[in-house]
Every structure is written in C-alpha cells, then in structure tokens.
mmCIF file of C-alpha atoms and ligand atoms in Angstrom:
data_model
loop_
_atom_site.group_PDB
_atom_site.id
_atom_site.type_symbol
_atom_site.label_atom_id
_atom_site.label_comp_id
_atom_site.label_asym_id
_atom_site.label_seq_id
_atom_site.Cartn_x
_atom_site.Cartn_y
_atom_site.Cartn_z
ATOM 1 C CA MET A 800 12.686 22.681 9.380
ATOM 2 C CA GLU A 801 13.750 24.903 12.264
ATOM 3 C CA THR A 802 15.499 23.502 15.601
ATOM 4 C CA THR A 803 14.135 25.988 17.984
ATOM 5 C CA TRP A 804 13.037 24.839 21.304
ATOM 6 C CA PRO A 805 9.466 24.032 20.905
ATOM 7 C CA PHE A 806 10.471 21.843 18.145
ATOM 8 C CA VAL A 807 13.212 19.984 20.165
ATOM 9 C CA TYR A 808 10.431 19.091 22.715
ATOM 10 C CA ASN A 809 8.066 17.568 20.215
ATOM 11 C CA PHE A 810 10.212 15.481 17.814
ATOM 12 C CA PRO A 811 8.683 14.569 14.768
ATOM 13 C CA MET A 812 8.669 11.105 13.382
ATOM 14 C CA SER A 813 11.651 11.841 11.090
ATOM 15 C CA TYR A 814 13.842 15.115 10.934
ATOM 16 C CA GLU A 815 16.671 15.796 8.673
ATOM 17 C CA GLY A 816 19.217 18.322 10.228
ATOM 18 C CA LYS A 817 22.369 19.878 9.151
ATOM 19 C CA ALA A 818 24.471 16.952 9.633
ATOM 20 C CA LYS A 819 22.092 13.918 10.421
ATOM 21 C CA ILE A 820 18.822 12.463 9.850
ATOM 22 C CA MET A 821 17.114 11.223 12.914
ATOM 23 C CA LYS A 822 14.163 8.657 12.279
ATOM 24 C CA ASP A 823 11.996 6.352 14.374
ATOM 25 C CA GLY A 824 13.793 3.342 15.544
ATOM 26 C CA PRO A 825 12.424 -0.420 15.366
ATOM 27 C CA LYS A 826 11.200 -0.092 19.072
ATOM 28 C CA GLU A 827 9.186 2.715 20.776
ATOM 29 C CA GLY A 828 11.397 5.167 22.502
ATOM 30 C CA THR A 829 14.340 4.852 19.922
ATOM 31 C CA LEU A 830 15.738 6.562 17.117
ATOM 32 C CA VAL A 831 18.023 5.934 14.222
ATOM 33 C CA MET A 832 20.789 8.476 14.009
ATOM 34 C CA LEU A 833 22.100 8.681 10.489
ATOM 35 C CA PHE A 834 25.313 10.627 9.745
ATOM 36 C CA LYS A 835 25.326 12.455 6.551
ATOM 37 C CA ASP A 836 28.232 13.618 4.379
ATOM 38 C CA ASP A 837 27.076 17.242 4.598
ATOM 39 C CA VAL A 838 29.161 19.819 6.456
ATOM 40 C CA THR A 839 28.155 23.174 7.574
ATOM 41 C CA ALA A 840 29.778 26.201 9.391
ATOM 42 C CA GLY A 841 28.555 29.692 10.304
ATOM 43 C CA ASN A 842 25.060 28.413 11.236
ATOM 44 C CA GLY A 843 24.507 26.937 7.871
ATOM 45 C CA LYS A 844 26.020 29.761 5.847
ATOM 46 C CA LYS A 845 29.167 27.596 4.733
ATOM 47 C CA LYS A 846 28.140 24.233 3.128
ATOM 48 C CA ALA A 847 29.737 21.223 1.412
ATOM 49 C CA VAL A 848 29.372 17.578 0.938
ATOM 50 C CA ILE A 849 32.468 15.604 1.744
ATOM 51 C CA LYS A 850 31.965 12.070 0.731
ATOM 52 C CA GLY A 851 32.811 9.662 3.413
ATOM 53 C CA LYS A 852 32.626 12.316 6.376
ATOM 54 C CA GLY A 853 29.476 10.693 7.786
ATOM 55 C CA LYS A 854 30.890 7.290 7.957
ATOM 56 C CA ILE A 855 34.086 8.707 9.613
ATOM 57 C CA ASN A 856 31.921 10.662 12.040
ATOM 58 C CA LYS A 857 29.592 7.780 12.875
ATOM 59 C CA ALA A 858 32.672 5.571 13.720
ATOM 60 C CA ILE A 859 34.188 8.252 16.016
ATOM 61 C CA THR A 860 31.023 9.009 17.674
ATOM 62 C CA LEU A 861 30.422 5.379 18.384
ATOM 63 C CA LYS A 862 33.762 4.778 20.068
ATOM 64 C CA LEU A 863 33.622 7.950 22.038
ATOM 65 C CA LEU A 864 30.017 7.393 23.296
ATOM 66 C CA LYS A 865 31.077 3.659 24.386
ATOM 67 C CA LEU A 866 34.263 5.205 26.112
ATOM 68 C CA LEU A 867 32.018 7.480 27.920
ATOM 69 C CA HIS A 868 29.557 4.999 28.990
ATOM 70 C CA ASP A 869 32.289 2.548 30.154
ATOM 71 C CA ASN A 870 33.660 5.435 32.321
ATOM 72 C CA GLY A 871 30.214 6.039 34.015
ATOM 73 C CA VAL A 872 28.565 8.675 31.735
ATOM 74 C CA PRO A 873 25.178 7.787 30.754
ATOM 75 C CA THR A 874 24.898 8.234 26.923
ATOM 76 C CA HIS A 875 21.690 7.861 24.598
ATOM 77 C CA LEU A 876 23.707 5.038 22.822
ATOM 78 C CA ILE A 877 21.799 1.689 22.204
ATOM 79 C CA GLU A 878 23.535 -0.266 19.744
ATOM 80 C CA ASP A 879 25.536 0.135 16.433
ATOM 81 C CA ILE A 880 23.447 -0.259 13.169
ATOM 82 C CA ASP A 881 25.532 0.192 9.994
ATOM 83 C CA ASP A 882 28.538 2.192 8.604
ATOM 84 C CA ARG A 883 26.461 5.364 8.746
ATOM 85 C CA SER A 884 23.863 4.788 11.654
ATOM 86 C CA ILE A 885 23.636 3.892 15.339
ATOM 87 C CA LEU A 886 20.540 3.469 17.315
ATOM 88 C CA VAL A 887 19.987 5.727 20.381
ATOM 89 C CA LYS A 888 17.405 6.501 22.945
ATOM 90 C CA ARG A 889 14.913 9.045 21.960
ATOM 91 C CA LEU A 890 15.119 11.986 24.177
ATOM 92 C CA LYS A 891 13.763 15.311 24.934
ATOM 93 C CA ILE A 892 16.735 17.402 24.298
ATOM 94 C CA PHE A 893 17.296 20.391 26.650
ATOM 95 C CA PRO A 894 17.617 23.335 24.034
ATOM 96 C CA LEU A 895 20.964 23.957 25.234
ATOM 97 C CA GLU A 896 24.464 23.601 23.725
ATOM 98 C CA VAL A 897 26.978 23.038 26.615
ATOM 99 C CA VAL A 898 30.474 23.853 25.789
ATOM 100 C CA VAL A 899 33.483 22.863 27.809
ATOM 101 C CA ARG A 900 36.802 24.512 27.010
ATOM 102 C CA ASN A 901 40.259 23.487 28.127
ATOM 103 C CA ILE A 902 42.191 26.215 25.735
ATOM 104 C CA ALA A 903 41.113 29.372 24.316
ATOM 105 C CA THR A 904 40.018 29.748 20.835
ATOM 106 C CA GLY A 905 36.923 30.502 18.809
ATOM 107 C CA SER A 906 34.118 32.445 20.199
ATOM 108 C CA ILE A 907 35.414 33.035 23.541
ATOM 109 C CA VAL A 908 38.724 34.525 22.067
ATOM 110 C CA ARG A 909 36.358 36.853 19.913
ATOM 111 C CA ARG A 910 34.244 37.815 22.837
ATOM 112 C CA LEU A 911 36.700 38.258 25.608
ATOM 113 C CA GLY A 912 39.751 39.062 23.574
ATOM 114 C CA LEU A 913 41.631 36.262 25.117
ATOM 115 C CA GLU A 914 44.759 35.085 23.485
ATOM 116 C CA LYS A 915 44.492 31.960 21.303
ATOM 117 C CA GLY A 916 46.204 29.156 23.005
ATOM 118 C CA MET A 917 45.855 30.108 26.606
ATOM 119 C CA VAL A 918 45.513 27.172 28.820
ATOM 120 C CA PHE A 919 42.672 27.501 31.340
ATOM 121 C CA LYS A 920 43.643 26.586 35.025
ATOM 122 C CA ARG A 921 40.501 24.449 35.047
ATOM 123 C CA PRO A 922 37.775 23.564 32.274
ATOM 124 C CA LEU A 923 35.250 26.145 31.380
ATOM 125 C CA PHE A 924 31.763 25.408 31.294
ATOM 126 C CA GLU A 925 29.457 27.523 29.154
ATOM 127 C CA LEU A 926 25.972 27.537 27.970
ATOM 128 C CA PHE A 927 24.335 28.445 24.669
ATOM 129 C CA PHE A 928 20.506 28.612 23.798
ATOM 130 C CA LYS A 929 20.131 26.139 21.039
ATOM 131 C CA ASN A 930 18.054 28.252 18.642
ATOM 132 C CA ASP A 931 19.095 28.486 14.885
ATOM 133 C CA ASP A 932 17.052 31.624 14.517
ATOM 134 C CA LEU A 933 19.055 33.562 17.112
ATOM 135 C CA HIS A 934 22.335 31.917 16.097
ATOM 136 C CA ASP A 935 22.660 29.963 19.401
ATOM 137 C CA PRO A 936 23.451 33.103 21.626
ATOM 138 C CA MET A 937 25.526 32.463 24.746
ATOM 139 C CA ILE A 938 23.269 32.597 27.945
ATOM 140 C CA CYS A 939 23.962 32.489 31.557
ATOM 141 C CA GLN A 940 22.229 29.897 33.808
ATOM 142 C CA GLU A 941 19.468 32.426 35.183
ATOM 143 C CA HIS A 942 18.630 32.880 31.509
ATOM 144 C CA ALA A 943 18.168 29.178 31.063
ATOM 145 C CA PHE A 944 15.848 28.986 34.158
ATOM 146 C CA MET A 945 14.020 32.169 33.117
ATOM 147 C CA MET A 946 12.940 30.448 29.856
ATOM 148 C CA ASP A 947 12.291 27.355 31.458
ATOM 149 C CA LEU A 948 14.995 25.459 29.270
ATOM 150 C CA ILE A 949 16.024 23.291 32.343
ATOM 151 C CA TYR A 950 15.665 22.933 36.038
ATOM 152 C CA PRO A 951 18.263 23.839 38.234
ATOM 153 C CA ASP A 952 18.830 20.381 39.696
ATOM 154 C CA ASP A 953 19.118 18.974 36.054
ATOM 155 C CA LEU A 954 21.712 21.724 35.320
ATOM 156 C CA LEU A 955 23.842 20.685 38.357
ATOM 157 C CA ILE A 956 23.750 17.151 36.729
ATOM 158 C CA VAL A 957 24.483 18.262 33.231
ATOM 159 C CA ARG A 958 27.419 20.351 34.609
ATOM 160 C CA ASN A 959 28.830 17.473 36.478
ATOM 161 C CA LEU A 960 28.442 15.008 33.449
ATOM 162 C CA SER A 961 29.935 17.327 31.098
ATOM 163 C CA MET A 962 33.091 17.959 33.350
ATOM 164 C CA ARG A 963 33.489 14.346 33.602
ATOM 165 C CA ALA A 964 32.950 13.568 30.149
ATOM 166 C CA ASN A 965 35.648 16.512 29.258
ATOM 167 C CA GLU A 966 38.112 14.821 31.653
ATOM 168 C CA ILE A 967 37.728 11.255 30.097
ATOM 169 C CA LEU A 968 38.056 12.491 26.585
ATOM 170 C CA LYS A 969 40.808 14.746 27.448
ATOM 171 C CA GLN A 970 42.837 12.002 28.803
ATOM 172 C CA TYR A 971 41.865 9.663 25.927
ATOM 173 C CA PHE A 972 42.908 12.230 23.219
ATOM 174 C CA ASP A 973 46.035 13.062 24.990
ATOM 175 C CA SER A 974 47.137 9.403 24.864
ATOM 176 C CA ILE A 975 46.811 9.562 21.065
ATOM 177 C CA GLY A 976 48.661 12.816 20.484
ATOM 178 C CA PHE A 977 45.852 15.483 20.507
ATOM 179 C CA ASP A 978 44.976 18.095 22.864
ATOM 180 C CA LEU A 979 41.250 18.443 23.463
ATOM 181 C CA VAL A 980 40.702 22.243 23.071
ATOM 182 C CA ASP A 981 36.879 22.520 23.663
ATOM 183 C CA ILE A 982 33.776 20.316 22.995
ATOM 184 C CA LYS A 983 29.957 20.769 22.680
ATOM 185 C CA PHE A 984 27.615 18.454 24.507
ATOM 186 C CA GLU A 985 23.820 17.995 24.277
ATOM 187 C CA PHE A 986 21.738 16.470 27.001
ATOM 188 C CA GLY A 987 18.253 15.095 27.160
ATOM 189 C CA VAL A 988 15.888 13.213 29.402
ATOM 190 C CA ASP A 989 14.135 9.978 28.605
ATOM 191 C CA GLU A 990 10.495 9.072 29.739
ATOM 192 C CA ASN A 991 11.569 8.646 33.264
ATOM 193 C CA GLU A 992 13.182 12.059 33.286
ATOM 194 C CA GLU A 993 16.851 10.377 33.447
ATOM 195 C CA ILE A 994 19.468 12.438 32.108
ATOM 196 C CA TYR A 995 21.670 11.134 29.178
ATOM 197 C CA LEU A 996 24.353 12.758 27.005
ATOM 198 C CA ALA A 997 23.064 12.741 23.553
ATOM 199 C CA ASP A 998 23.969 13.575 19.939
ATOM 200 C CA GLU A 999 27.429 13.083 18.301
ATOM 201 C CA ILE A 1000 30.565 13.505 19.457
ATOM 202 C CA SER A 1001 32.973 13.895 16.481
ATOM 203 C CA PRO A 1002 35.504 16.460 15.159
ATOM 204 C CA ASP A 1003 32.566 18.390 13.989
ATOM 205 C CA THR A 1004 31.582 19.066 17.717
ATOM 206 C CA MET A 1005 35.138 19.503 19.347
ATOM 207 C CA ARG A 1006 38.469 21.059 18.637
ATOM 208 C CA LEU A 1007 41.476 18.767 18.436
ATOM 209 C CA TRP A 1008 45.020 20.208 18.150
ATOM 210 C CA GLU A 1009 47.984 18.233 17.452
ATOM 211 C CA LYS A 1010 49.615 17.942 21.109
ATOM 212 C CA GLY A 1011 51.434 21.047 21.946
ATOM 213 C CA THR A 1012 50.804 22.911 18.855
ATOM 214 C CA MET A 1013 47.721 24.733 17.327
ATOM 215 C CA THR A 1014 47.410 22.516 14.186
ATOM 216 C CA SER A 1015 43.652 21.646 14.005
ATOM 217 C CA PHE A 1016 42.217 18.345 13.303
ATOM 218 C CA ASP A 1017 38.445 19.330 13.210
ATOM 219 C CA LYS A 1018 35.996 21.249 11.472
ATOM 220 C CA ASP A 1019 38.207 24.553 11.808
ATOM 221 C CA VAL A 1020 40.036 23.029 8.774
ATOM 222 C CA PHE A 1021 36.733 23.475 6.794
ATOM 223 C CA ARG A 1022 35.626 26.721 8.761
ATOM 224 C CA GLU A 1023 38.853 28.461 8.071
ATOM 225 C CA ASP A 1024 39.857 26.494 4.599
ATOM 226 C CA LYS A 1025 42.982 25.114 6.242
ATOM 227 C CA GLY A 1026 43.115 21.882 4.162
ATOM 228 C CA ASP A 1027 41.320 18.756 3.151
ATOM 229 C CA LEU A 1028 38.620 17.841 5.668
ATOM 230 C CA LEU A 1029 38.549 14.058 4.823
ATOM 231 C CA THR A 1030 42.210 13.735 5.243
ATOM 232 C CA THR A 1031 42.107 15.296 8.648
ATOM 233 C CA TYR A 1032 39.292 13.374 9.811
ATOM 234 C CA THR A 1033 40.642 10.215 8.549
ATOM 235 C CA GLU A 1034 43.883 11.009 10.655
ATOM 236 C CA VAL A 1035 41.746 11.260 13.791
ATOM 237 C CA ALA A 1036 39.960 8.004 13.086
ATOM 238 C CA LYS A 1037 43.319 6.295 12.274
ATOM 239 C CA ARG A 1038 44.972 7.337 15.663
ATOM 240 C CA MET A 1039 41.726 6.056 17.260
ATOM 241 C CA GLY A 1040 42.354 2.658 15.923
ATOM 242 C CA LEU A 1041 39.283 2.589 13.489
ATOM 243 C CA LYS A 1042 39.264 0.848 10.450
ATOM 244 C CA ILE A 1043 36.561 2.332 8.064
ATOM 245 C CA GLU A 1044 35.770 0.674 4.919
ATOM 246 C CA GLY A 1045 35.950 2.741 1.664
ATOM 247 C CA ILE A 1046 37.873 5.458 3.200
HETATM 248 P P1 ADP B 1047 20.663 20.428 13.637
HETATM 249 O O1 ADP B 1047 19.342 20.215 14.175
HETATM 250 O O2 ADP B 1047 21.689 21.539 14.259
HETATM 251 O O3 ADP B 1047 20.703 20.821 12.040
HETATM 252 P P2 ADP B 1047 21.841 17.802 13.333
HETATM 253 O O4 ADP B 1047 21.763 17.661 11.777
HETATM 254 O O5 ADP B 1047 23.069 17.278 14.039
HETATM 255 O O6 ADP B 1047 21.740 19.355 13.810
HETATM 256 O O7 ADP B 1047 20.601 17.045 13.814
HETATM 257 C C1 ADP B 1047 20.594 16.142 14.834
HETATM 258 C C2 ADP B 1047 19.423 16.868 15.949
HETATM 259 O O8 ADP B 1047 19.033 15.613 16.810
HETATM 260 C C3 ADP B 1047 19.710 17.802 16.900
HETATM 261 O O9 ADP B 1047 18.723 18.816 16.701
HETATM 262 C C4 ADP B 1047 19.893 17.182 18.139
HETATM 263 O O10 ADP B 1047 19.545 17.918 19.217
HETATM 264 C C5 ADP B 1047 18.990 15.998 17.990
HETATM 265 N N1 ADP B 1047 19.227 14.886 18.860
HETATM 266 C C6 ADP B 1047 20.498 14.241 19.086
HETATM 267 N N2 ADP B 1047 20.439 13.023 19.976
HETATM 268 C C7 ADP B 1047 18.928 12.821 20.211
HETATM 269 C C8 ADP B 1047 18.229 12.113 20.965
HETATM 270 N N3 ADP B 1047 18.906 10.877 21.598
HETATM 271 N N4 ADP B 1047 16.905 12.186 21.010
HETATM 272 C C9 ADP B 1047 16.419 13.324 20.426
HETATM 273 N N5 ADP B 1047 17.101 14.192 19.701
HETATM 274 C C10 ADP B 1047 18.252 14.051 19.476
HETATM 275 O O1 CDP B 1048 32.667 27.755 16.413
HETATM 276 P P1 CDP B 1048 32.781 28.925 17.096
HETATM 277 O O2 CDP B 1048 33.996 29.591 17.085
HETATM 278 O O3 CDP B 1048 31.704 30.007 16.526
HETATM 279 O O4 CDP B 1048 32.243 28.674 18.581
HETATM 280 P P2 CDP B 1048 32.826 28.215 19.849
HETATM 281 O O5 CDP B 1048 31.990 28.549 20.921
HETATM 282 O O6 CDP B 1048 34.201 28.645 19.861
HETATM 283 O O7 CDP B 1048 32.731 26.454 19.649
HETATM 284 C C1 CDP B 1048 33.105 25.807 20.840
HETATM 285 C C2 CDP B 1048 33.015 24.358 20.599
HETATM 286 O O8 CDP B 1048 31.644 23.936 20.285
HETATM 287 C C3 CDP B 1048 33.827 24.031 19.285
HETATM 288 O O9 CDP B 1048 34.563 22.568 19.234
HETATM 289 C C4 CDP B 1048 32.842 24.080 18.192
HETATM 290 O O10 CDP B 1048 33.069 22.896 17.172
HETATM 291 C C5 CDP B 1048 31.514 23.483 19.128
HETATM 292 N N1 CDP B 1048 30.289 23.736 18.741
HETATM 293 C C6 CDP B 1048 29.412 22.918 17.871
HETATM 294 O O11 CDP B 1048 29.619 21.908 17.854
HETATM 295 N N2 CDP B 1048 28.107 23.289 17.547
HETATM 296 C C7 CDP B 1048 27.658 24.733 17.758
HETATM 297 N N3 CDP B 1048 26.534 24.935 17.150
HETATM 298 C C8 CDP B 1048 28.517 25.466 18.237
HETATM 299 C C9 CDP B 1048 29.856 25.018 18.727
#
C-alpha cells in the first residue's frame, strides 16, 4: 500500500509499512505499533531482514518517547505492550517528514555541496513531503501551505517541538558518548486537533556518530555496507541501559 498523503489522512484498520505494522488498538483512538525486523534504504530499493532489529528499535523508541514526554514534548505514546509493540494514540499524520540537523551529512551534503562533518551554528529545520511515489522531496513551507499539508500555526508548533526534541535528544546522546547528527520527526493531530510527536525514534530515523568522530551507529551502516547492523544497534541499546531479551 502507498503512503501518499490522502492515505495518511484516512488510516485503514491495519497497515503494513516498510518497518512497522499499525493495527487498531483495544480502545477507540488507539493503535498498536509493531516493529518489524525489516530494514530498507533508498525508498525501499535496498532491503534486508535483520532478526532482532524490531525488538531493539521498539525498546529504543519507548525509552526516547518517555524521555521526551518527561521533558515536556507531547508524544503519541500511551503504554508499553510487549517486546515488539507499543500502544499509541491514533493520529492524523501531517504528510511531512521534519528533519533537524546538527551536523552536515547525507542529503544536505549531496544537495548543497557542504563538507561532511560541518557542525551547524544552530540546528537546521527542514521539511520533506511524505510521498513515496515522489521519493519524499524536500519542500519549503510555502509548498506545504499551498498543498494544504499543514496550517501555518501548526507548522510553528511543529517547528518549536522539533527543536526542543532535538535539544533533549542531543544532550541525552552526548551523555552516552554519541553525537546526534540528524533526526527525522513526524507529527500528527488527535481528534481534538492537539499536536503530538508520532512514529518511531530509533537509529533507523536518526544518525548517531561516536562522539567526536564520524563513525556511524545508525542505519548508514546498512545504507553504506559499513558493518553489522544488529551489533551496531545493540551497542546503542546497551549504552542506553536497555536490556533486551534474546539479543
Ligand atoms: P512507511 O509507511 O514509510 O513504510 P512504517 O513502516 O514506519 O513506514 O509505517 C508506519 C506508518 O505509521 C507511517 O506511515 C507513519 O506515518 C504512521 N504513523 C506513525 N505514528 C502514527 C500514529 N500515532 N497514528 C497514525 N499513524 C502513525
Ligand atoms: O538518508 P538520506 O541521506 O537520503 O537523507 P537525509 O535527508 O540526509 O536524512 C536525514 C535524517 O532523516 C537521517 O537521520 C535519516 O535517517 C532520516 N530519514 C528518515 O528517517 N526517513 C526518511 N524517509 C528520510 C530521512
């Protein structure tokens, strides 16, 4: 199934994405988010199944969503379910991928010819149109308003929450020996039009470098064939103090 924006606004009963399965939860307005072992890169072109990855990303996401909640960022997390799943608020997701960057790498380096590793004076806030068919193109806010992807007032809130979440996570990862290089966030609204941070927060959706180096502890290990993904993610989980059974 496609993840183009009309779909995101009309979430079906159950949806299997590239990395997760979303199903109706026990109460109205809830969803079970189940983390799969699948890993994809390049908009699904490169694929693998890494046994145990789902459990690790679930545990990392749970801890980071709690950390953000405890520091005043509203998130979709309701509660833990089991080793692979969490219960979340069912939201209407803005068809936007927000990327906050602290250090240059990835698409910004390719697009603007910046030097990989350049540390930005202040975090950069970027918007991408969440649309698989178009390969999630980068857009500016005027494009987002023109396509009615989000209201201007809501984008201001999303921007503030993204910057705050980035600061909290940057500090946290610094304390366990990683530089938070960049991170992707998604947001949505509930039935009261309140905005919440959604989706997962894991090494699939952010870049972590060993502090002061450019050694990857994230999905770049898979994207660029730089080593064993499970070992990499296990190290992140270990430094976060997580104990994951069977890993
Ligand atoms: P993709 O859809 O890109 O293949 P996933 O496998 O990660 O990605 O699927 C998860 C889907 O669930 C994403 O489209 C994401 O926007 C959506 N989602 C995440 N959190 C929520 C939520 N709280 N409510 C509704 N949809 C959500
Ligand atoms: O991955 P790529 O170099 O193409 O894109 P990027 O714009 O440099 O990605 C910035 C950050 O967003 C990285 O941490 C990616 O892992 C994350 N991202 C994501 O989680 N999902 C996407 N669809 C695109 C980027």
